[in-house]
C-alpha cells in the first residue's frame, strides 16, 4: 500500500501556522515567575503537534528543530526548570524561525537552516545537552545476514486481555520474523467451573529461526513486557525439543482466536508461510510537485453561518424572480402594476440583503491585524527599555480583508511611534507622577459605514511648541500664524516634516507620517491626531468598511453625473453671492460662518463648456478632506446611493481628480470624484500657509 | 468492517491516520479531543481506539482511563499516539489501560503494522 502524504501537507501547514500564532500569543501572555500551567501546556501542545506532524510528513528539519523547544517546554511544564525572560525570548525567536522554515517548505523550497542551527545551539546550551536527533536512525540497519534460533518463553499474566492485547496477533508477528515452532501450555487452565473467559491461562514456548536480531523479537512483546513473564534465549541454531506437549503444523491463515483455544485441547499453531511485510513506502519522500501553492494564501475561510445565510438569500431572490416572471406574463392592469411595484421593492430589498451578506464574506475580525501587536510592542519595549502594557479593544470588529491587509503597515508605524516617542521612560514617568508602565491602547469600532481604529497612548503628548517652531523654520507656516494647537499637531503629517531628520528628535512624531497618511488616504480613509501635553496622544484612523462599495451623492455637472463620496460631504447649500469674494486671480471664496471656503468649479476642472455665469443661488457641496474644506460647484443634487466602485486604473488608466467609476442604473458610466486629488489638481495650497492661492489650473486632458 | 476511532487534535495527523486506516479497509471515525472521543465511544462500539496523548480539553491518557471503565471497552485495544520517547508517558498510559503506543513520527506503513498488532 502506498499513501501519498503530500495530500495532507496543506492542512499541516495551515495548522502549523495557526499553532505558531497560538504559541506567540501565549508566550506574550507569560509573565516569568507567575506563569500559568495551562498557558504553558497550550504552548507545549502547539510545539508538540508541529513536531509530530513535521516528523510524520517528512519535514525533518522542522521536526529536529522543534524537538529542542519541546524539550525545554516540557521541562518547564514538569516544573523541572523555572521559566525566565530569556527562555521566552528564545522561544519567540524560535517561533519566528519556524515560520520561516515552514513558509519555505510550503513554497517547496529548501529552507535556510542557518538561523535554526544557531538557535538550536542556544537551546542546547540552555538545556545542557547535545542533540540526539541522530540516535535512533540506523538501529535496524545492522541486521545480521546469518540466522539464529531463539527460544522464547511467553507467559502472560492472567489479566492480559484487559490491556487489549491479544497473544494470537503476537504469534502472528513472530511468524513474520522467520520460521516459528509454537508450543502451547494449558496446565494453568482451571476447571471449567472456575474458568473465566476474561482471563488468559495459556502460555507458550516458541522456537524462532530468524535472521533478525533479538530487538526485533523484543519489539513484538514490547507492549506486554510488564504484563507477562518473557524470556528470550539464543539456542545454537537448531530446535531443541523439550517438554512440549505436542506439535502440529497448520498452514491455515485463519488462526483461531486464542481465547477460544484455551478451553480446547492443547493446540500448536505453526503456519509455515506468512506473507512478507508489505512493501515499505518511502516516508513522505514522494513529494508531489503538482500543488505548487504560493505561501500567501488567496483563499479565505468563511463561517458556515455566513454561507447559509447567502444560500437563504439566493433562495428568496429566486422566489422573487419567479413572482416577477409570472407578473410579466399577465395583462397590464392597475392591479398588476401594484403587484409589480411590490415585487420590485422586494427585489430591491433582497438585492441589498444579498449584497450586504456577500460583503460580509470578505469581512474578518480586525484581530487578524491586532494579533501581531503584542509581539511588536514587546520587542520594541524591550529595545527601548520601556515598560508598556498593550490593551486591545474591539478585536472582533469586522473589516474587509483587502482593507485589513493594507491598514496593517500604517498601524505598525503609528504604534511604533507611540512607543518610541509618545511614551516616556520609566524614570520620566515616575518623575511625572505617572504609572511607570505606559499604556498603548488599540481600539476598533464601527461608526456608520466606517471602521474607526484608535491608537492611544498615555505618554507625554505632542510638543506643540516645538512642532510650531520647526514648521516655521521649515517655511511650512509663517511666524505670525494663528493656528490652533490641533491644527499645528496636524502638521506632523506634512511631507516637509518627515524629510527633515532633526524633526524626529524635536517633535518625536515626524518620521514617515506623510507616508502613513497617504497610505490611509489611498484606502479612502483619513487619519487625525489629538494630543494633550502630559496626558497622551490619540491617532484616529477612519476607513470605509470595504473598498468595493461606496455611499455616494450623485450630482449633476453640465449633462454629466458625478459621484461625491458621502463621507467627505459636510453640507450642501445655495450660495449667497454677498458672501463670495475673489482672492487672487480667479479664486472665489465663500465666507461660511467663520471660515473661508474656496470654490472649485467642477465643470471647469472636468472641461465641460457651459460654465455658470453667476454664482448666485447655485449649489455648492462643501466637502472636507485632510482638515481642508472646499466647495464644489454643481448644477444639481441627485439621489444618494451605494455605488459599486470599478477601478479606472484597471479598466482605462489613472485619471487625476477621479478615484474610480461606477455604472449607474441607466447603464451610463459615472466618475467618482477624488476630493484630495481635486484639491491637488486645482493647485490649492494646504492650510497653514497664510494665503490661499490658485495656481494656473491644470487642464484635464483625458476623459 | 472493523471500526476504529481515531483521536487527534491536529487535523493533518487525524486526516493522515484516518486516510491510512480507511485505505487499509477499516471503518474510521474521527474525534478531535478526548472528550469528543469519549462521547462518540459511548454511543457506538469500536474495535480499536487510537488516540493522541497531548490534546486540549481531555488528554489521551484520561480518555483511555475513562474508556477502560466502560463495559464495552474492557478488552478493546486502546493505542496511544505519542512523540514522548521517554518511558514516563508509556508507563502512565499503560497504567491507565492502554494496550500499546505508536511513537511519532510514523509513516502509514508503521501505523498499519501497529494496528495489525491488535486487530485483524
XYZ file of N, CA, C and O in Angstrom, chain A residues 1 3 5 7-8 11-12 15 44-45 48-49 51-53 55-57 70 74 77-78 161-166 169 172-173 176 197-198 219-220 222-224 226-227 255 278-281 283, chain B residues 9-13 15-16 19-20 23-24 52 54-56 68 74-79 83-84 88-90 94 97-102 104-109 112 114 116-120:
376
model
N 0.834 -1.194 0.000
C 0.000 0.000 0.000
C 0.872 1.248 0.000
O 1.841 1.353 0.716
N 0.673 5.428 0.249
C -0.183 6.588 0.504
C 0.620 7.853 0.246
O 1.732 8.013 0.748
N 1.524 11.169 1.000
C 1.351 12.034 2.170
C 1.175 13.505 1.795
O 0.705 14.292 2.601
N -0.884 14.942 0.174
C -2.262 15.425 0.230
C -2.608 16.047 1.583
O -3.589 16.764 1.702
N -1.794 15.756 2.597
C -2.078 16.327 3.919
C -1.236 17.562 4.213
O -1.371 18.179 5.255
N -3.031 21.079 4.912
C -3.655 21.132 6.238
C -2.580 21.255 7.308
O -2.693 22.017 8.266
N -1.505 20.498 7.111
C -0.416 20.537 8.083
C 0.158 21.953 8.193
O 0.351 22.469 9.290
N -2.337 24.337 9.901
C -2.473 24.222 11.354
C -1.163 24.538 12.063
O -1.158 25.001 13.193
N 3.094 24.145 24.798
C 3.729 22.846 24.603
C 2.974 22.024 23.555
O 3.565 21.441 22.662
N 1.652 22.007 23.694
C 0.851 21.203 22.764
C 1.050 21.662 21.324
O 1.149 20.849 20.412
N 4.377 20.563 20.182
C 4.318 19.120 20.096
C 3.614 18.663 18.807
O 4.080 17.762 18.111
N 2.527 19.329 18.477
C 1.798 18.980 17.254
C 2.643 19.276 16.022
O 2.653 18.494 15.071
N 5.859 19.306 15.871
C 6.926 18.315 15.802
C 6.395 16.985 15.270
O 6.979 16.380 14.369
N 5.270 16.566 15.821
C 4.705 15.282 15.398
C 4.355 15.296 13.916
O 4.703 14.381 13.171
N 3.694 16.358 13.504
C 3.271 16.454 12.108
C 4.450 16.545 11.171
O 4.523 15.834 10.171
N 7.479 15.599 11.592
C 8.200 14.323 11.536
C 7.467 13.345 10.642
O 8.056 12.688 9.778
N 6.168 13.266 10.843
C 5.367 12.305 10.088
C 5.351 12.628 8.597
O 5.427 11.733 7.762
N 5.270 13.919 8.281
C 5.153 14.273 6.876
C 6.510 14.492 6.210
O 6.594 14.959 5.088
N 10.523 21.796 22.304
C 9.590 20.946 23.024
C 10.225 20.452 24.328
O 9.578 20.426 25.376
N 8.795 21.151 27.906
C 8.393 20.028 28.742
C 9.008 20.157 30.135
O 8.355 19.915 31.140
N 7.137 22.715 31.929
C 5.815 22.180 32.232
C 5.866 21.241 33.428
O 4.964 21.201 34.250
N 6.930 20.450 33.470
C 7.060 19.470 34.559
C 7.601 20.108 35.833
O 7.816 19.400 36.821
N -5.739 -9.874 28.701
C -6.795 -9.417 27.766
C -7.309 -8.033 28.141
O -7.767 -7.267 27.298
N -7.218 -7.729 29.434
C -7.750 -6.434 29.879
C -6.872 -5.270 29.449
O -7.253 -4.110 29.623
N -5.700 -5.574 28.934
C -4.890 -4.486 28.380
C -5.215 -4.293 26.910
O -4.641 -3.418 26.258
N -6.120 -5.117 26.387
C -6.469 -5.000 24.976
C -5.500 -5.740 24.071
O -5.615 -5.683 22.849
N -4.514 -6.445 24.664
C -3.565 -7.177 23.845
C -4.056 -8.585 23.567
O -4.799 -9.170 24.344
N -3.613 -9.131 22.479
C -4.078 -10.434 22.039
C -2.855 -11.291 21.667
O -2.147 -10.969 20.698
N -2.092 -12.356 17.978
C -1.504 -11.441 17.000
C 0.013 -11.373 17.177
O 0.755 -11.142 16.233
N 1.406 -14.164 15.437
C 1.414 -13.815 14.017
C 2.625 -12.965 13.656
O 3.272 -13.174 12.639
N 2.932 -12.041 14.547
C 4.092 -11.177 14.285
C 5.390 -11.958 14.318
O 6.307 -11.703 13.523
N 6.147 -13.690 11.208
C 6.658 -12.850 10.132
C 8.156 -12.622 10.238
O 8.787 -12.142 9.305
N -13.622 -16.310 31.116
C -13.198 -16.006 29.747
C -12.498 -14.651 29.674
O -11.971 -14.261 28.657
N -12.514 -13.920 30.800
C -11.831 -12.625 30.834
C -10.332 -12.779 30.991
O -9.589 -11.813 30.876
N 10.544 -6.329 20.338
C 9.566 -5.373 19.874
C 8.166 -5.985 19.820
O 7.174 -5.318 20.098
N 8.112 -7.272 19.474
C 6.817 -7.953 19.411
C 6.131 -7.918 20.774
O 4.924 -7.719 20.879
N 6.845 -5.804 23.152
C 7.113 -4.518 23.788
C 5.959 -4.035 24.676
O 6.163 -3.537 25.777
N 4.738 -4.230 24.195
C 3.588 -3.688 24.925
C 3.185 -4.518 26.137
O 2.410 -4.077 26.955
N 3.679 -5.763 26.174
C 3.179 -6.642 27.232
C 4.275 -7.071 28.196
O 4.063 -7.946 29.033
N 5.439 -5.812 30.765
C 5.096 -5.661 32.179
C 3.925 -6.546 32.581
O 3.622 -6.685 33.768
N 3.262 -7.121 31.605
C 2.076 -7.932 31.895
C 2.326 -9.415 31.647
O 1.382 -10.192 31.533
N -6.186 -18.077 11.818
C -5.760 -18.517 13.128
C -6.939 -18.401 14.073
O -7.549 -17.341 14.166
N 4.401 -5.974 3.845
C 4.162 -5.259 2.598
C 5.279 -4.254 2.305
O 6.026 -3.863 3.188
N 5.349 -3.884 1.037
C 6.468 -3.046 0.603
C 6.567 -1.769 1.419
O 5.595 -1.056 1.569
N 7.754 -1.524 1.901
C 7.899 -0.271 2.644
C 7.754 0.911 1.694
O 8.236 0.855 0.567
N 7.074 1.905 2.129
C 6.994 3.087 1.277
C 7.921 4.143 1.844
O 8.131 4.219 3.039
N 8.968 7.275 3.369
C 8.165 8.203 4.155
C 8.219 9.604 3.569
O 9.228 10.289 3.661
N -5.868 16.094 18.022
C -6.277 17.490 17.892
C -5.684 18.128 16.642
O -6.131 19.183 16.215
N -4.700 17.502 16.068
C -4.111 18.056 14.852
C -4.855 17.509 13.635
O -4.932 16.298 13.430
N -5.405 18.423 12.848
C -6.232 17.998 11.717
C -5.425 17.196 10.706
O -5.902 16.197 10.164
N -4.178 17.596 10.481
C -3.404 16.884 9.463
C -3.076 15.464 9.917
O -3.159 14.520 9.136
N -2.719 15.302 11.188
C -2.431 13.955 11.692
C -3.693 13.098 11.659
O -3.666 11.935 11.280
N -6.265 13.410 9.761
C -6.606 13.040 8.380
C -5.695 11.945 7.863
O -6.131 11.035 7.165
N -4.433 12.047 8.220
C -3.468 11.070 7.743
C -3.763 9.693 8.344
O -3.809 8.687 7.633
N -7.086 8.448 6.882
C -6.961 8.058 5.477
C -6.215 6.728 5.341
O -6.625 5.835 4.593
N -5.139 6.607 6.099
C -4.343 5.375 6.045
C -5.186 4.170 6.442
O -5.187 3.140 5.761
N -7.855 3.394 3.853
C -7.273 2.744 2.684
C -7.020 1.269 2.969
O -7.120 0.423 2.080
N -6.697 0.968 4.221
C -6.439 -0.423 4.587
C -7.736 -1.178 4.874
O -7.705 -2.335 5.303
N -4.163 10.401 20.203
C -3.036 11.249 20.547
C -3.015 11.414 22.063
O -4.034 11.220 22.732
N -1.303 14.316 23.851
C -1.463 15.725 24.206
C -2.601 16.351 23.425
O -2.508 16.539 22.226
N -3.667 16.628 24.135
C -4.818 17.263 23.476
C -5.467 18.215 24.472
O -5.392 17.982 25.672
N -6.095 19.266 23.948
C -6.820 20.135 24.881
C -8.092 19.443 25.390
O -8.478 18.405 24.861
N -11.638 2.545 29.626
C -11.466 1.235 30.269
C -12.539 0.965 31.323
O -12.806 -0.183 31.642
N -13.744 -2.975 27.792
C -12.928 -3.748 28.724
C -11.726 -4.373 28.017
O -10.620 -4.388 28.538
N -11.971 -4.934 26.843
C -10.896 -5.640 26.131
C -10.457 -4.928 24.859
O -9.619 -5.427 24.126
N -11.064 -3.803 24.569
C -10.771 -3.122 23.307
C -9.330 -2.614 23.270
O -8.869 -2.016 24.239
N -8.633 -2.859 22.178
C -7.294 -2.288 22.062
C -7.358 -0.757 22.037
O -8.092 -0.180 21.252
N -6.619 -0.143 22.950
C -6.567 1.317 23.022
C -5.115 1.731 22.827
O -4.268 1.430 23.661
N -4.849 2.393 21.717
C -3.462 2.750 21.400
C -3.227 4.244 21.574
O -4.089 5.060 21.260
N 4.715 11.294 20.871
C 6.097 11.569 20.475
C 7.018 11.425 21.666
O 8.211 11.560 21.540
N 6.431 11.179 22.827
C 7.273 11.045 24.008
C 8.134 9.803 23.831
O 7.622 8.693 23.801
N 8.166 7.536 30.628
C 7.175 8.048 31.558
C 5.734 7.991 31.036
O 4.842 7.470 31.691
N 5.544 8.507 29.815
C 4.199 8.553 29.249
C 3.672 7.144 28.995
O 2.483 6.883 29.161
N 4.581 6.267 28.570
C 4.138 4.904 28.268
C 3.652 4.222 29.544
O 2.626 3.552 29.555
N 0.058 2.931 30.143
C -0.215 1.525 30.481
C -1.050 1.457 31.745
O -1.995 0.685 31.835
N -4.502 1.917 31.193
C -5.176 0.831 30.477
C -4.883 0.776 28.996
O -5.568 0.096 28.239
N -3.837 1.497 28.579
C -3.509 1.484 27.157
C -2.964 0.124 26.751
O -2.283 -0.540 27.523
N -3.285 -0.267 25.525
C -2.793 -1.530 25.006
C -1.351 -1.367 24.532
O -0.503 -2.220 24.784
N -1.093 -0.279 23.851
C 0.255 -0.036 23.344
C 0.358 1.375 22.843
O -0.518 2.191 23.071
N 1.446 1.637 22.157
C 1.673 3.004 21.717
C 2.335 3.025 20.358
O 2.972 2.063 19.951
N 2.146 4.129 19.678
C 2.797 4.357 18.408
C 3.615 5.624 18.598
O 3.091 6.629 19.034
N 5.429 8.805 17.385
C 5.541 9.738 16.267
C 7.010 10.117 16.112
O 7.694 10.236 17.116
N 7.519 10.418 14.961
C 6.797 10.332 13.700
C 6.709 8.900 13.184
O 7.588 8.099 13.427
N 5.641 8.616 12.517
C 5.478 7.296 11.917
C 4.942 7.503 10.516
O 4.353 8.535 10.214
N 5.150 6.531 9.658
C 4.561 6.624 8.331
C 3.372 5.669 8.249
O 3.165 4.873 9.165
N 2.594 5.747 7.216
C 1.385 4.909 7.132
C 1.688 3.422 7.314
O 0.925 2.704 7.976
N 2.809 2.995 6.754
C 3.227 1.601 6.906
C 3.336 1.184 8.367
O 2.833 0.153 8.790
N 0.046 0.948 10.165
C -0.704 -0.276 9.881
C -0.072 -1.475 10.571
O -0.768 -2.372 11.056
N 1.374 -1.432 13.370
C 0.984 -1.359 14.770
C -0.471 -1.796 14.962
O -0.802 -2.542 15.882
N -2.012 -3.830 13.202
C -2.040 -5.284 12.995
C -1.699 -6.033 14.269
O -2.035 -7.201 14.419
N -1.016 -5.338 15.187
C -0.695 -5.979 16.463
C -1.951 -6.181 17.308
O -1.946 -6.981 18.234
N -3.000 -5.436 17.013
C -4.175 -5.512 17.885
C -5.480 -5.938 17.211
O -6.350 -6.512 17.860
N -5.634 -5.625 15.935
C -6.835 -6.162 15.268
C -6.478 -6.663 13.880
O -5.528 -6.192 13.248
N -7.257 -7.615 13.436
C -7.019 -8.134 12.079
C -8.326 -8.301 11.343
O -9.353 -8.436 11.962
